[in-house]
PDB file of C-alpha atoms and ligand atoms in Angstrom:
ATOM      1  CA  MET H   1     103.540 117.439 112.964  1.00 51.00           C
ATOM      2  CA  GLY H   2     106.487 118.684 110.990  1.00 56.00           C
ATOM      3  CA  THR H   3     106.595 121.342 108.352  1.00 79.00           C
ATOM      4  CA  GLY H   4     108.473 121.187 105.105  1.00 90.00           C
ATOM      5  CA  LEU H   5     109.049 119.107 102.031  1.00 95.00           C
ATOM      6  CA  ALA H   6     109.651 115.361 102.082  1.00 95.00           C
ATOM      7  CA  LYS H   7     113.043 114.256 100.832  1.00 96.00           C
ATOM      8  CA  GLY H   8     114.349 110.967  99.516  1.00 97.00           C
ATOM      9  CA  LEU H   9     110.911 109.386  99.059  1.00 98.00           C
ATOM     10  CA  THR H  10     108.951 107.770  96.230  1.00 98.00           C
ATOM     11  CA  LEU H  11     105.329 108.389  97.214  1.00 98.00           C
ATOM     12  CA  LEU H  12     102.082 106.999  95.838  1.00 98.00           C
ATOM     13  CA  THR H  13      98.373 106.710  96.493  1.00 98.00           C
ATOM     14  CA  PHE H  14      96.833 103.253  96.751  1.00 98.00           C
ATOM     15  CA  ARG H  15      93.303 102.027  97.308  1.00 96.00           C
ATOM     16  CA  ASP H  16      92.365  99.775 100.181  1.00 94.00           C
ATOM     17  CA  GLY H  17      88.799  98.987 101.225  1.00 90.00           C
ATOM     18  CA  GLY H  18      87.423 101.908  99.214  1.00 90.00           C
ATOM     19  CA  GLU H  19      89.845 104.382 100.799  1.00 93.00           C
ATOM     20  CA  GLU H  20      92.747 106.191  99.215  1.00 95.00           C
ATOM     21  CA  ARG H  21      95.879 105.936 101.302  1.00 97.00           C
ATOM     22  CA  LEU H  22      99.403 107.292 101.292  1.00 98.00           C
ATOM     23  CA  GLY H  23     102.055 104.738 100.337  1.00 98.00           C
ATOM     24  CA  VAL H  24     105.826 104.867 100.064  1.00 98.00           C
ATOM     25  CA  LYS H  25     107.791 102.589  97.750  1.00 98.00           C
ATOM     26  CA  THR H  26     110.646 100.924  99.694  1.00 97.00           C
ATOM     27  CA  ASP H  27     113.021  97.966  99.318  1.00 95.00           C
ATOM     28  CA  GLN H  28     110.643  96.060 101.620  1.00 95.00           C
ATOM     29  CA  GLY H  29     107.564  96.766  99.485  1.00 97.00           C
ATOM     30  CA  ILE H  30     104.907  99.464  99.612  1.00 98.00           C
ATOM     31  CA  LEU H  31     104.602 100.977 103.084  1.00 98.00           C
ATOM     32  CA  ASP H  32     101.085 101.871 104.247  1.00 97.00           C
ATOM     33  CA  VAL H  33     102.132 105.050 106.045  1.00 98.00           C
ATOM     34  CA  ALA H  34      99.026 105.481 108.233  1.00 96.00           C
ATOM     35  CA  ARG H  35      99.119 101.844 109.316  1.00 97.00           C
ATOM     36  CA  ALA H  36     102.822 102.057 110.160  1.00 98.00           C
ATOM     37  CA  ALA H  37     102.223 105.269 112.116  1.00 98.00           C
ATOM     38  CA  GLY H  38      99.483 103.501 114.106  1.00 97.00           C
ATOM     39  CA  LEU H  39     101.680 100.499 114.884  1.00 98.00           C
ATOM     40  CA  LEU H  40     104.550 102.747 115.947  1.00 98.00           C
ATOM     41  CA  ASN H  41     102.430 105.272 117.884  1.00 97.00           C
ATOM     42  CA  MET H  42     103.585 108.050 115.602  1.00 97.00           C
ATOM     43  CA  TYR H  43     101.732 110.754 113.697  1.00 96.00           C
ATOM     44  CA  ALA H  44     101.553 110.914 109.901  1.00 94.00           C
ATOM     45  CA  PRO H  45      99.129 112.325 107.333  1.00 95.00           C
ATOM     46  CA  THR H  46      96.961 109.543 105.873  1.00 94.00           C
ATOM     47  CA  THR H  47      96.797 110.714 102.258  1.00 97.00           C
ATOM     48  CA  LEU H  48      99.171 112.340  99.799  1.00 97.00           C
ATOM     49  CA  ASP H  49      96.712 115.256  99.482  1.00 97.00           C
ATOM     50  CA  ASN H  50      96.995 115.801 103.236  1.00 97.00           C
ATOM     51  CA  MET H  51     100.768 115.469 103.270  1.00 97.00           C
ATOM     52  CA  LEU H  52     101.087 118.115 100.577  1.00 97.00           C
ATOM     53  CA  GLN H  53      98.411 120.492 101.837  1.00 95.00           C
ATOM     54  CA  GLN H  54      99.661 120.319 105.441  1.00 95.00           C
ATOM     55  CA  GLU H  55     103.210 120.778 104.119  1.00 94.00           C
ATOM     56  CA  ASP H  56     104.122 117.829 106.282  1.00 95.00           C
ATOM     57  CA  GLY H  57     106.812 115.812 104.554  1.00 96.00           C
ATOM     58  CA  PRO H  58     109.003 115.379 107.652  1.00 95.00           C
ATOM     59  CA  SER H  59     106.358 113.356 109.557  1.00 96.00           C
ATOM     60  CA  VAL H  60     106.115 110.905 106.661  1.00 97.00           C
ATOM     61  CA  GLN H  61     109.887 110.665 106.436  1.00 96.00           C
ATOM     62  CA  ALA H  62     110.111 109.929 110.172  1.00 97.00           C
ATOM     63  CA  VAL H  63     107.511 107.136 109.955  1.00 98.00           C
ATOM     64  CA  VAL H  64     109.251 105.552 106.961  1.00 98.00           C
ATOM     65  CA  GLU H  65     112.627 105.634 108.693  1.00 97.00           C
ATOM     66  CA  ALA H  66     111.183 104.096 111.872  1.00 98.00           C
ATOM     67  CA  ALA H  67     109.216 101.438 109.975  1.00 98.00           C
ATOM     68  CA  MET H  68     112.308 100.317 108.061  1.00 96.00           C
ATOM     69  CA  ARG H  69     114.142  99.442 111.284  1.00 96.00           C
ATOM     70  CA  ASP H  70     111.338  98.453 113.708  1.00 96.00           C
ATOM     71  CA  ALA H  71     109.803  94.968 113.306  1.00 96.00           C
ATOM     72  CA  ALA H  72     106.608  96.236 114.990  1.00 96.00           C
ATOM     73  CA  ALA H  73     105.722  97.864 111.646  1.00 96.00           C
ATOM     74  CA  ALA H  74     106.371  94.743 109.536  1.00 97.00           C
ATOM     75  CA  SER H  75     102.687  94.201 108.731  1.00 97.00           C
ATOM     76  CA  ALA H  76     102.432  97.710 107.240  1.00 98.00           C
ATOM     77  CA  PHE H  77     104.463  96.635 104.179  1.00 97.00           C
ATOM     78  CA  ARG H  78     102.804  94.942 101.219  1.00 96.00           C
ATOM     79  CA  PRO H  79     104.188  93.677  97.904  1.00 96.00           C
ATOM     80  CA  GLU H  80     103.789  96.183  95.073  1.00 95.00           C
ATOM     81  CA  THR H  81     102.334  93.473  92.820  1.00 94.00           C
ATOM     82  CA  GLY H  82      98.595  93.653  93.250  1.00 89.00           C
ATOM     83  CA  VAL H  83      98.542  97.195  94.608  1.00 95.00           C
ATOM     84  CA  GLU H  84      95.632  99.180  93.167  1.00 96.00           C
ATOM     85  CA  TYR H  85      96.737 102.756  92.494  1.00 97.00           C
ATOM     86  CA  GLY H  86      94.573 105.800  93.036  1.00 95.00           C
ATOM     87  CA  PRO H  87      95.101 109.192  91.406  1.00 93.00           C
ATOM     88  CA  LEU H  88      98.303 110.554  92.937  1.00 95.00           C
ATOM     89  CA  VAL H  89      96.337 113.504  94.322  1.00 96.00           C
ATOM     90  CA  SER H  90      92.590 114.035  94.162  1.00 94.00           C
ATOM     91  CA  ARG H  91      91.957 117.593  95.354  1.00 95.00           C
ATOM     92  CA  PRO H  92      94.610 120.036  94.219  1.00 97.00           C
ATOM     93  CA  ASP H  93      93.514 123.682  94.340  1.00 97.00           C
ATOM     94  CA  LYS H  94      94.387 123.971  90.662  1.00 97.00           C
ATOM     95  CA  ILE H  95      95.780 122.098  87.678  1.00 98.00           C
ATOM     96  CA  VAL H  96      97.652 124.401  85.285  1.00 98.00           C
ATOM     97  CA  CYS H  97      98.902 123.113  81.932  1.00 98.00           C
ATOM     98  CA  VAL H  98     101.536 124.565  79.622  1.00 98.00           C
ATOM     99  CA  GLY H  99     101.043 124.060  75.883  1.00 95.00           C
ATOM    100  CA  LEU H 100     103.576 124.070  73.022  1.00 94.00           C
ATOM    101  CA  ASN H 101     106.603 123.845  75.302  1.00 97.00           C
ATOM    102  CA  TYR H 102     108.846 121.755  73.029  1.00 96.00           C
ATOM    103  CA  ARG H 103     110.114 123.358  69.816  1.00 92.00           C
ATOM    104  CA  LYS H 104     109.626 120.289  67.593  1.00 91.00           C
ATOM    105  CA  HIS H 105     106.110 119.745  68.912  1.00 91.00           C
ATOM    106  CA  ALA H 106     105.134 123.360  68.171  1.00 90.00           C
ATOM    107  CA  GLU H 107     106.537 122.907  64.653  1.00 90.00           C
ATOM    108  CA  GLU H 108     104.776 119.572  64.044  1.00 89.00           C
ATOM    109  CA  VAL H 109     101.357 121.085  64.841  1.00 88.00           C
ATOM    110  CA  GLY H 110     102.088 124.207  62.801  1.00 89.00           C
ATOM    111  CA  ALA H 111     102.145 126.612  65.776  1.00 90.00           C
ATOM    112  CA  ALA H 112     104.523 129.529  66.263  1.00 91.00           C
ATOM    113  CA  ILE H 113     107.198 129.201  68.964  1.00 92.00           C
ATOM    114  CA  PRO H 114     105.494 130.951  71.903  1.00 94.00           C
ATOM    115  CA  ALA H 115     107.030 134.085  73.390  1.00 95.00           C
ATOM    116  CA  TYR H 116     105.296 133.352  76.719  1.00 96.00           C
ATOM    117  CA  PRO H 117     104.105 130.027  78.163  1.00 96.00           C
ATOM    118  CA  VAL H 118     100.696 129.070  76.714  1.00 95.00           C
ATOM    119  CA  LEU H 119      98.434 128.249  79.677  1.00 96.00           C
ATOM    120  CA  PHE H 120      95.206 126.312  80.040  1.00 96.00           C
ATOM    121  CA  ASN H 121      93.673 124.208  82.798  1.00 97.00           C
ATOM    122  CA  LYS H 122      92.148 120.902  83.735  1.00 98.00           C
ATOM    123  CA  PHE H 123      89.781 120.095  86.620  1.00 98.00           C
ATOM    124  CA  ASN H 124      90.048 117.685  89.538  1.00 98.00           C
ATOM    125  CA  ALA H 125      87.534 115.403  87.809  1.00 98.00           C
ATOM    126  CA  SER H 126      90.089 115.070  84.992  1.00 98.00           C
ATOM    127  CA  LEU H 127      92.510 113.262  87.334  1.00 98.00           C
ATOM    128  CA  ASN H 128      93.091 109.590  86.660  1.00 98.00           C
ATOM    129  CA  SER H 129      95.456 106.916  87.923  1.00 97.00           C
ATOM    130  CA  HIS H 130      98.162 104.478  86.928  1.00 98.00           C
ATOM    131  CA  GLY H 131      96.435 101.250  85.893  1.00 98.00           C
ATOM    132  CA  GLY H 132      93.228 103.193  85.271  1.00 97.00           C
ATOM    133  CA  THR H 133      90.962 103.607  82.265  1.00 98.00           C
ATOM    134  CA  VAL H 134      90.144 106.702  80.220  1.00 98.00           C
ATOM    135  CA  THR H 135      86.574 106.680  78.952  1.00 98.00           C
ATOM    136  CA  LEU H 136      86.404 108.075  75.410  1.00 98.00           C
ATOM    137  CA  PRO H 137      83.296 110.241  74.850  1.00 97.00           C
ATOM    138  CA  VAL H 138      82.867 108.870  71.326  1.00 97.00           C
ATOM    139  CA  ASP H 139      79.516 110.638  70.854  1.00 97.00           C
ATOM    140  CA  LEU H 140      81.308 114.017  71.240  1.00 96.00           C
ATOM    141  CA  ALA H 141      84.677 113.510  69.538  1.00 97.00           C
ATOM    142  CA  THR H 142      86.723 111.205  67.310  1.00 97.00           C
ATOM    143  CA  GLN H 143      90.293 112.589  67.335  1.00 98.00           C
ATOM    144  CA  PHE H 144      91.751 111.220  70.574  1.00 98.00           C
ATOM    145  CA  ASP H 145      95.482 111.834  71.079  1.00 98.00           C
ATOM    146  CA  TYR H 146      98.182 111.266  73.729  1.00 98.00           C
ATOM    147  CA  GLU H 147     100.603 113.779  75.274  1.00 98.00           C
ATOM    148  CA  VAL H 148     103.168 112.392  77.717  1.00 98.00           C
ATOM    149  CA  GLU H 149     104.278 115.177  80.077  1.00 98.00           C
ATOM    150  CA  LEU H 150     106.421 115.868  83.101  1.00 98.00           C
ATOM    151  CA  VAL H 151     104.141 116.981  85.950  1.00 98.00           C
ATOM    152  CA  ILE H 152     105.372 119.355  88.653  1.00 98.00           C
ATOM    153  CA  VAL H 153     103.725 118.879  92.069  1.00 98.00           C
ATOM    154  CA  MET H 154     103.876 121.987  94.245  1.00 98.00           C
ATOM    155  CA  GLY H 155     104.945 121.674  97.879  1.00 97.00           C
ATOM    156  CA  ARG H 156     104.809 125.238  99.284  1.00 97.00           C
ATOM    157  CA  VAL H 157     102.674 128.323  98.677  1.00 97.00           C
ATOM    158  CA  ALA H 158     104.281 130.157  95.738  1.00 98.00           C
ATOM    159  CA  ARG H 159     103.225 133.690  94.813  1.00 98.00           C
ATOM    160  CA  ARG H 160     105.329 135.798  92.456  1.00 98.00           C
ATOM    161  CA  VAL H 161     108.423 133.724  93.104  1.00 98.00           C
ATOM    162  CA  SER H 162     111.644 134.349  91.193  1.00 98.00           C
ATOM    163  CA  GLU H 163     113.015 131.895  88.663  1.00 98.00           C
ATOM    164  CA  GLU H 164     116.028 131.497  90.911  1.00 98.00           C
ATOM    165  CA  ASP H 165     113.914 130.345  93.891  1.00 98.00           C
ATOM    166  CA  ALA H 166     111.088 128.644  91.983  1.00 98.00           C
ATOM    167  CA  LEU H 167     112.137 125.014  92.399  1.00 98.00           C
ATOM    168  CA  THR H 168     112.431 125.316  96.188  1.00 97.00           C
ATOM    169  CA  TYR H 169     108.594 125.430  96.188  1.00 98.00           C
ATOM    170  CA  VAL H 170     108.277 122.084  94.391  1.00 98.00           C
ATOM    171  CA  ALA H 171     107.449 118.875  96.330  1.00 98.00           C
ATOM    172  CA  GLY H 172     108.303 116.532  93.493  1.00 98.00           C
ATOM    173  CA  TYR H 173     107.647 115.291  90.004  1.00 98.00           C
ATOM    174  CA  ALA H 174     105.462 112.688  88.308  1.00 98.00           C
ATOM    175  CA  THR H 175     104.702 111.191  84.926  1.00 98.00           C
ATOM    176  CA  GLY H 176     101.449 112.416  83.382  1.00 98.00           C
ATOM    177  CA  ASN H 177      99.444 112.422  80.182  1.00 98.00           C
ATOM    178  CA  ASP H 178      97.608 115.499  78.915  1.00 98.00           C
ATOM    179  CA  PHE H 179      95.047 113.334  77.123  1.00 98.00           C
ATOM    180  CA  THR H 180      93.286 115.326  74.390  1.00 98.00           C
ATOM    181  CA  ALA H 181      90.373 115.268  71.949  1.00 97.00           C
ATOM    182  CA  ARG H 182      91.861 117.289  69.049  1.00 96.00           C
ATOM    183  CA  ASP H 183      88.566 117.941  67.272  1.00 96.00           C
ATOM    184  CA  LEU H 184      87.211 119.557  70.451  1.00 95.00           C
ATOM    185  CA  GLN H 185      90.504 121.360  71.227  1.00 95.00           C
ATOM    186  CA  ASN H 186      90.735 122.937  67.783  1.00 91.00           C
ATOM    187  CA  GLY H 187      87.184 122.958  66.474  1.00 89.00           C
ATOM    188  CA  ARG H 188      85.136 124.672  69.165  1.00 87.00           C
ATOM    189  CA  GLY H 189      85.946 128.317  68.847  1.00 80.00           C
ATOM    190  CA  GLY H 190      89.603 128.734  69.686  1.00 75.00           C
ATOM    191  CA  GLN H 191      90.142 127.840  73.331  1.00 84.00           C
ATOM    192  CA  TRP H 192      91.439 124.434  74.354  1.00 92.00           C
ATOM    193  CA  MET H 193      89.653 123.630  77.591  1.00 92.00           C
ATOM    194  CA  VAL H 194      86.823 121.534  76.184  1.00 93.00           C
ATOM    195  CA  GLY H 195      89.251 119.174  74.436  1.00 96.00           C
ATOM    196  CA  LYS H 196      91.590 118.829  77.396  1.00 97.00           C
ATOM    197  CA  ALA H 197      89.697 119.045  80.684  1.00 97.00           C
ATOM    198  CA  ILE H 198      87.233 116.197  80.114  1.00 97.00           C
ATOM    199  CA  ASP H 199      86.622 113.812  83.044  1.00 98.00           C
ATOM    200  CA  GLY H 200      89.492 111.335  83.344  1.00 98.00           C
ATOM    201  CA  PHE H 201      91.724 113.107  80.801  1.00 98.00           C
ATOM    202  CA  ALA H 202      94.628 113.704  83.238  1.00 98.00           C
ATOM    203  CA  PRO H 203      96.247 110.385  84.195  1.00 98.00           C
ATOM    204  CA  ILE H 204      99.179 110.906  86.569  1.00 98.00           C
ATOM    205  CA  GLY H 205     101.482 108.511  88.415  1.00 97.00           C
ATOM    206  CA  PRO H 206     102.383 105.933  89.508  1.00 98.00           C
ATOM    207  CA  TYR H 207     104.760 107.890  91.756  1.00 98.00           C
ATOM    208  CA  LEU H 208     105.523 111.301  93.125  1.00 98.00           C
ATOM    209  CA  VAL H 209     109.322 111.319  93.364  1.00 98.00           C
ATOM    210  CA  THR H 210     110.532 113.992  95.760  1.00 98.00           C
ATOM    211  CA  ALA H 211     112.255 116.985  94.167  1.00 98.00           C
ATOM    212  CA  ASP H 212     115.638 116.375  95.804  1.00 97.00           C
ATOM    213  CA  GLN H 213     116.024 113.235  93.648  1.00 98.00           C
ATOM    214  CA  VAL H 214     115.129 114.737  90.254  1.00 98.00           C
ATOM    215  CA  ASP H 215     116.906 116.949  87.698  1.00 98.00           C
ATOM    216  CA  PRO H 216     113.640 117.973  86.000  1.00 98.00           C
ATOM    217  CA  ASP H 217     115.105 119.716  82.959  1.00 98.00           C
ATOM    218  CA  ASN H 218     117.193 116.729  81.910  1.00 98.00           C
ATOM    219  CA  LEU H 219     114.936 113.644  81.803  1.00 98.00           C
ATOM    220  CA  THR H 220     114.197 111.259  78.949  1.00 98.00           C
ATOM    221  CA  ILE H 221     110.461 111.182  78.172  1.00 98.00           C
ATOM    222  CA  GLU H 222     108.557 108.526  76.200  1.00 98.00           C
ATOM    223  CA  CYS H 223     105.071 107.446  75.186  1.00 98.00           C
ATOM    224  CA  ARG H 224     104.140 104.064  73.718  1.00 98.00           C
ATOM    225  CA  VAL H 225     100.817 102.973  72.234  1.00 98.00           C
ATOM    226  CA  ASN H 226     100.200  99.209  72.234  1.00 98.00           C
ATOM    227  CA  GLY H 227     103.960  98.746  72.701  1.00 98.00           C
ATOM    228  CA  GLU H 228     104.969 101.001  69.781  1.00 98.00           C
ATOM    229  CA  THR H 229     107.108 104.042  70.654  1.00 98.00           C
ATOM    230  CA  ARG H 230     105.411 107.262  69.501  1.00 98.00           C
ATOM    231  CA  GLN H 231     107.136 109.980  71.519  1.00 98.00           C
ATOM    232  CA  SER H 232     110.791 109.859  72.581  1.00 98.00           C
ATOM    233  CA  SER H 233     112.556 113.022  73.674  1.00 97.00           C
ATOM    234  CA  THR H 234     114.116 114.797  76.629  1.00 97.00           C
ATOM    235  CA  THR H 235     112.949 117.609  78.888  1.00 98.00           C
ATOM    236  CA  ALA H 236     116.274 119.300  78.015  1.00 96.00           C
ATOM    237  CA  ASP H 237     114.329 120.468  74.921  1.00 95.00           C
ATOM    238  CA  PHE H 238     111.833 122.528  76.942  1.00 97.00           C
ATOM    239  CA  ILE H 239     111.270 126.021  75.533  1.00 97.00           C
ATOM    240  CA  PHE H 240     110.471 127.242  79.068  1.00 98.00           C
ATOM    241  CA  THR H 241     112.325 125.412  81.866  1.00 98.00           C
ATOM    242  CA  THR H 242     110.621 124.152  85.008  1.00 98.00           C
ATOM    243  CA  ARG H 243     111.862 127.135  87.024  1.00 98.00           C
ATOM    244  CA  GLN H 244     110.627 129.552  84.363  1.00 98.00           C
ATOM    245  CA  MET H 245     107.197 127.874  84.291  1.00 98.00           C
ATOM    246  CA  VAL H 246     106.717 127.888  88.081  1.00 98.00           C
ATOM    247  CA  SER H 247     107.845 131.510  88.363  1.00 98.00           C
ATOM    248  CA  TYR H 248     105.707 132.700  85.427  1.00 98.00           C
ATOM    249  CA  ILE H 249     102.534 130.910  86.551  1.00 98.00           C
ATOM    250  CA  SER H 250     102.986 132.149  90.134  1.00 98.00           C
ATOM    251  CA  ASN H 251     102.734 135.731  88.853  1.00 98.00           C
ATOM    252  CA  PHE H 252      99.064 135.182  87.982  1.00 98.00           C
ATOM    253  CA  PHE H 253      97.869 132.391  90.280  1.00 97.00           C
ATOM    254  CA  THR H 254      99.086 131.734  93.805  1.00 98.00           C
ATOM    255  CA  LEU H 255     100.300 128.155  93.649  1.00 98.00           C
ATOM    256  CA  GLN H 256      99.202 126.021  96.598  1.00 97.00           C
ATOM    257  CA  PRO H 257     100.783 122.824  97.953  1.00 97.00           C
ATOM    258  CA  GLY H 258      99.357 119.939  95.930  1.00 97.00           C
ATOM    259  CA  ASP H 259      98.792 122.010  92.798  1.00 98.00           C
ATOM    260  CA  LEU H 260      99.865 120.359  89.551  1.00 98.00           C
ATOM    261  CA  ILE H 261     101.601 121.831  86.516  1.00 98.00           C
ATOM    262  CA  PHE H 262     101.567 119.804  83.285  1.00 98.00           C
ATOM    263  CA  THR H 263     104.633 121.031  81.413  1.00 98.00           C
ATOM    264  CA  GLY H 264     103.916 120.308  77.745  1.00 98.00           C
ATOM    265  CA  THR H 265     104.543 117.387  75.412  1.00 97.00           C
ATOM    266  CA  PRO H 266     107.352 116.599  72.958  1.00 97.00           C
ATOM    267  CA  ALA H 267     106.932 115.821  69.253  1.00 96.00           C
ATOM    268  CA  GLY H 268     105.316 112.612  68.048  1.00 97.00           C
ATOM    269  CA  VAL H 269     101.618 113.201  68.720  1.00 97.00           C
ATOM    270  CA  ILE H 270      99.062 111.956  66.184  1.00 97.00           C
ATOM    271  CA  GLN H 271      98.074 115.533  65.348  1.00 95.00           C
ATOM    272  CA  GLY H 272     101.633 116.098  64.068  1.00 94.00           C
ATOM    273  CA  GLN H 273     101.413 113.385  61.417  1.00 94.00           C
ATOM    274  CA  PRO H 274     100.350 114.066  57.817  1.00 94.00           C
ATOM    275  CA  LYS H 275      96.540 114.345  57.773  1.00 93.00           C
ATOM    276  CA  ASP H 276      96.087 111.292  55.521  1.00 95.00           C
ATOM    277  CA  GLN H 277      98.145 109.141  57.914  1.00 95.00           C
ATOM    278  CA  GLN H 278      96.509 110.098  61.204  1.00 96.00           C
ATOM    279  CA  VAL H 279      95.080 107.072  63.023  1.00 97.00           C
ATOM    280  CA  TRP H 280      93.416 108.396  66.173  1.00 98.00           C
ATOM    281  CA  LEU H 281      93.336 106.431  69.428  1.00 98.00           C
ATOM    282  CA  LYS H 282      90.442 104.056  69.971  1.00 98.00           C
ATOM    283  CA  LYS H 283      88.838 101.946  72.671  1.00 98.00           C
ATOM    284  CA  GLY H 284      91.098  99.061  73.719  1.00 98.00           C
ATOM    285  CA  ASP H 285      94.377 100.919  73.116  1.00 98.00           C
ATOM    286  CA  GLU H 286      96.991 100.553  75.862  1.00 98.00           C
ATOM    287  CA  LEU H 287      99.187 103.555  76.677  1.00 98.00           C
ATOM    288  CA  ALA H 288     102.476 103.550  78.547  1.00 98.00           C
ATOM    289  CA  CYS H 289     104.176 106.833  79.423  1.00 98.00           C
ATOM    290  CA  SER H 290     107.467 107.237  81.211  1.00 98.00           C
ATOM    291  CA  LEU H 291     109.914 109.811  82.429  1.00 98.00           C
ATOM    292  CA  GLN H 292     113.388 108.853  83.545  1.00 98.00           C
ATOM    293  CA  GLY H 293     113.347 107.877  87.233  1.00 98.00           C
ATOM    294  CA  LEU H 294     109.652 108.720  87.703  1.00 98.00           C
ATOM    295  CA  GLY H 295     108.124 105.373  86.729  1.00 97.00           C
ATOM    296  CA  GLU H 296     105.822 104.207  83.980  1.00 98.00           C
ATOM    297  CA  LEU H 297     102.228 105.398  83.836  1.00 98.00           C
ATOM    298  CA  ALA H 298     100.022 102.796  82.112  1.00 98.00           C
ATOM    299  CA  PHE H 299      96.337 103.169  81.264  1.00 98.00           C
ATOM    300  CA  ARG H 300      93.769 101.750  78.871  1.00 98.00           C
ATOM    301  CA  LEU H 301      91.128 103.395  76.708  1.00 98.00           C
ATOM    302  CA  VAL H 302      87.527 102.226  77.058  1.00 98.00           C
TER     303      VAL H 302
HETATM  304 ZN1   ZN T 401      99.890 119.112  76.768  1.00 62.00          ZN
END
């Protein structure tokens, strides 16, 4: 077993026979890492949760490299078409979210530009997957809204880390959506959790792209609803950069490998439109969220 962050990989979680398994996207298809390790008599963690929490990227890298050149592992590859995705991770120690982190978004919802990152949280039951469905609790809320966001996935224990060092603790990045019920967020006494941490309200995926391949503060970011572009911006417009967010959050909460940080959404949400023009999301809507180089996260509302 190695220790350290994986490099050069596009990782995912897929479902097979009721199990969630670690996959790697390659030119030869999706590699079932545990199966390849078995065929090659090598060791590798079997899930992305395990890879992150054991801080064992190098073992996965070694299996991928061996599988790409050894025909004995050929049956461990499968075409990506037809792959059923699971949530990228399922048991992070914590999911921390940053609100109002793009200037134009803060302005569109009538909020002041924050002097410090605005923090809230989601729960593990909020996690959802690429190709998944978000169940709208229509008996509790009516104002459902999207928020495409860059998600930071932690790779090493980070406690009170400096801004300068902060990104060396990051395993990689993913596309996410901080799905929200605005009437619950804003109408239940002033804190946001009840509108944001509902079961299934944190789709993430399809991929975790390792940090060495990503310039996180310079990515285009988009959200489409039923094919219509609603949000289109760049993470270069962050108020607080990724290194500032990781450092700041680590002052209060020790960040563990596998922890997720949702980094805020750009302008273009439904809440930002004039009140008489707001058409909230409804059952049947199809959402597609993307960040440059991280893949497109698609999900449907039911
Ligand atoms: Zn958000």
